mmCIF file of C-alpha atoms in Angstrom:
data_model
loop_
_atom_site.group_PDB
_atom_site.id
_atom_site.type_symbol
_atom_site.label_atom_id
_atom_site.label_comp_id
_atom_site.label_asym_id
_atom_site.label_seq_id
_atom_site.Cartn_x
_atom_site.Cartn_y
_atom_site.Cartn_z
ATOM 1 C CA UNK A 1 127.823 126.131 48.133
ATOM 2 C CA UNK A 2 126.945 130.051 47.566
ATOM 3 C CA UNK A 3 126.969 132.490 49.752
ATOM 4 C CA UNK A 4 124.457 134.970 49.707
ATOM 5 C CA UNK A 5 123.802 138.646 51.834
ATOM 6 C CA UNK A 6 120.778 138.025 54.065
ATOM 7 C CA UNK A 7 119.966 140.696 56.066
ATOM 8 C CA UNK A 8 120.407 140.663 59.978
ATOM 9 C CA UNK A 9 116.637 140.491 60.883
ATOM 10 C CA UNK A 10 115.795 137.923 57.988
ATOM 11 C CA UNK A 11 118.455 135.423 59.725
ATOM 12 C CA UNK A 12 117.251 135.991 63.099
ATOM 13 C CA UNK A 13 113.835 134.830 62.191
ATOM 14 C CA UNK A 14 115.161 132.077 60.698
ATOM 15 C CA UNK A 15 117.489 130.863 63.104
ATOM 16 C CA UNK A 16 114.588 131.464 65.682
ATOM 17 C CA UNK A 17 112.530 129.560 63.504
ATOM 18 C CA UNK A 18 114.944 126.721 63.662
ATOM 19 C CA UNK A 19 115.488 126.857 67.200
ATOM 20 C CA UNK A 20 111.898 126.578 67.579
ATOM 21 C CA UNK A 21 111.694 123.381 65.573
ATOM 22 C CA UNK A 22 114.525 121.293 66.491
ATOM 23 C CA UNK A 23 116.254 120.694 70.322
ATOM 24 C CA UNK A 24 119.946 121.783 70.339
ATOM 25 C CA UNK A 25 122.337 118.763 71.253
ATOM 26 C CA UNK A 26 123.189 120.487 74.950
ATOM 27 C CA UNK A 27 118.923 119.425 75.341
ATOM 28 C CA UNK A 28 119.224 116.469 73.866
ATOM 29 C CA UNK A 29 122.143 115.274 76.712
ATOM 30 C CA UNK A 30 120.316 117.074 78.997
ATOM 31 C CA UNK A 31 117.075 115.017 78.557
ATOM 32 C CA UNK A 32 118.832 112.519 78.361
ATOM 33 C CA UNK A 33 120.521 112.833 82.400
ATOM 34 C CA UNK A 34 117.582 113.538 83.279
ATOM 35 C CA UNK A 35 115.745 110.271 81.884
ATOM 36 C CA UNK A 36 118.621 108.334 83.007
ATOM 37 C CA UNK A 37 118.531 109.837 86.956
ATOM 38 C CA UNK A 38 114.903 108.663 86.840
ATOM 39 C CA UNK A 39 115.573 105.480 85.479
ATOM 40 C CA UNK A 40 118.419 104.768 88.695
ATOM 41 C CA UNK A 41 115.487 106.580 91.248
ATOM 42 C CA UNK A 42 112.809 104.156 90.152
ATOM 43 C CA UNK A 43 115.456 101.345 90.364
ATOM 44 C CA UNK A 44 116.184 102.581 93.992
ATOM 45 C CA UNK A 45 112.208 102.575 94.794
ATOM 46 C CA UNK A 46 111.944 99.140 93.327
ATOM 47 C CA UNK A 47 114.457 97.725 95.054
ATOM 48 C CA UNK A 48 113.137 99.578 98.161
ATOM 49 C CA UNK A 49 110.080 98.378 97.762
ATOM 50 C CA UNK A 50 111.331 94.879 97.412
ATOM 51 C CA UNK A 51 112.851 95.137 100.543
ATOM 52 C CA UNK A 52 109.636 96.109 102.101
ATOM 53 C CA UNK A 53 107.413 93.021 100.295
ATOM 54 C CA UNK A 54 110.334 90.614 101.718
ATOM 55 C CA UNK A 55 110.335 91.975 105.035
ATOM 56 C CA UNK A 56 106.383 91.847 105.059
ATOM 57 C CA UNK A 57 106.205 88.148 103.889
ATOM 58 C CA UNK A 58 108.963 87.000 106.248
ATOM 59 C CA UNK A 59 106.783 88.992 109.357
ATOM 60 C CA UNK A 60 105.198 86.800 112.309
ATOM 61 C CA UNK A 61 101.618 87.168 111.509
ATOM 62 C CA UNK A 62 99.796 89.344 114.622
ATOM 63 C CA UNK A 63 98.955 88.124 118.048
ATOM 64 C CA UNK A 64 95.282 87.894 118.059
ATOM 65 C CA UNK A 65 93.566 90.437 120.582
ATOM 66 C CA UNK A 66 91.560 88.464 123.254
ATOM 67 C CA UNK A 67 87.591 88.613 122.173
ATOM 68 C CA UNK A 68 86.723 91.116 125.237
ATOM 69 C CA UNK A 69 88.507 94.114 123.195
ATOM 70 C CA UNK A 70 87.259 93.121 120.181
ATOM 71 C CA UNK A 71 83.744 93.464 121.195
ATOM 72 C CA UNK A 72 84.318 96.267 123.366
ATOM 73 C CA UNK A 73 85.471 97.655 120.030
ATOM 74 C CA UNK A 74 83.115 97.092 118.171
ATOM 75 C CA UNK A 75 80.151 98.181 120.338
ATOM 76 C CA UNK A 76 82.424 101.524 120.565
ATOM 77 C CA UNK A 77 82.184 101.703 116.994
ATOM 78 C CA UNK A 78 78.692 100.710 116.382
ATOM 79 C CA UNK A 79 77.766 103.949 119.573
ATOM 80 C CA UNK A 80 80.025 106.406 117.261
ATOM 81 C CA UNK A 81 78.106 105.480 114.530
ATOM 82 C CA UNK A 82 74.862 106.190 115.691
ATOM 83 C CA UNK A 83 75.617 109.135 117.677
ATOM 84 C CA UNK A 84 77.161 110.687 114.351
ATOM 85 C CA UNK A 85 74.348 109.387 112.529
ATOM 86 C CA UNK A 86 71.945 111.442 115.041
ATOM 87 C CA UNK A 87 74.454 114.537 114.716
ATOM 88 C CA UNK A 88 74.342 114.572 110.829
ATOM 89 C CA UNK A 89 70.297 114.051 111.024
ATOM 90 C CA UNK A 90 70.174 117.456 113.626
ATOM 91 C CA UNK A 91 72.124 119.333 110.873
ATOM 92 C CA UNK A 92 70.075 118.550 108.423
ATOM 93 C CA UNK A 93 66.919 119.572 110.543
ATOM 94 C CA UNK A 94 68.927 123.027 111.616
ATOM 95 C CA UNK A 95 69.595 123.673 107.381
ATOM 96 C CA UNK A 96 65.845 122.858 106.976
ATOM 97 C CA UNK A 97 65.254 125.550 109.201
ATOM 98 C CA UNK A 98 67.149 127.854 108.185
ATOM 99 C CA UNK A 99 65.707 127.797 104.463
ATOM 100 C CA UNK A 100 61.953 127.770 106.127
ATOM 101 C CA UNK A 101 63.043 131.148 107.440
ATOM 102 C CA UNK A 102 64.090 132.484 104.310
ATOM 103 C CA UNK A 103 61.253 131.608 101.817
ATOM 104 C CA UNK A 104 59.009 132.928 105.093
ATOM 105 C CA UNK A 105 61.193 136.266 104.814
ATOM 106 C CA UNK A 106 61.139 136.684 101.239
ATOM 107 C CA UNK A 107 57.449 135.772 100.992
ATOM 108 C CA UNK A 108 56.814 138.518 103.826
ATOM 109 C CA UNK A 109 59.259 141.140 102.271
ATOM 110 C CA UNK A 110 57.535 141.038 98.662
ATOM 111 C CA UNK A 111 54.058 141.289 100.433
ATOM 112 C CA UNK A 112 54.863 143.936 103.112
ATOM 113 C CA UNK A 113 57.697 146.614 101.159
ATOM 114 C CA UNK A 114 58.616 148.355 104.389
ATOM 115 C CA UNK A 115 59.730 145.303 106.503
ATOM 116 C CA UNK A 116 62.939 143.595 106.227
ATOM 117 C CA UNK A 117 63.379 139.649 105.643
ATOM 118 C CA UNK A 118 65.050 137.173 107.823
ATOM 119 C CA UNK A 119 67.623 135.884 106.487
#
């Protein structure tokens, strides 16, 4: 092997240039912790998880509510729903509105120059 002068700028770029291309061995173990403490976290979750399905499947299935709540629920539900449905339908009507007044406002403003429109 030769050795040759290379000046100091000319082997910065170089090295830089290197370093750029190619991950230095303290990244490399580095990445390599790191992909193996989230290998042993998902093992942890899986096992967790496990735990969870197994405690599900060995649950009593739930008491069944007596019929009187459940269709006292259910008409609760079904008055929510229509009173929301009525809400939503008024706010709809009220942005209706609202644009009506505009378009009347700029219609008015580009006939008559010295009023103002509603906006």
């Amino acid at each position: 092997m030769m050795r040759v002068l290379v000046p100091a700028r000319l082997r910065a770029a170089v090295r830089t240039w290197f370093d750029s291309r190619y991950i230095s061995i303290a990244d490399h173990r580095q990445d390599i912790k790191d992909a193996l403490w989230e290998v042993q976290t998902l093992r942890r979750e899986v096992v967790t998880l496990q735990d969870e399905v197994a405690r599900l499947r060995n649950a009593k299935p739930p008491v069944a509510a007596d019929q009187a709540t459940i269709d006292d629920t259910r008409r609760l539900a079904q008055e929510t729903a229509k009173a929301l449905d009525g809400v939503l339908q008024n706010e709809v009507l009220v942005w209706q509105a609202i644009d009506e007044l505009r378009h009347a406002g700029a219609r008015r403003s580009s006939a008559e120059p010295g009023e103002r429109p509603c906006v």
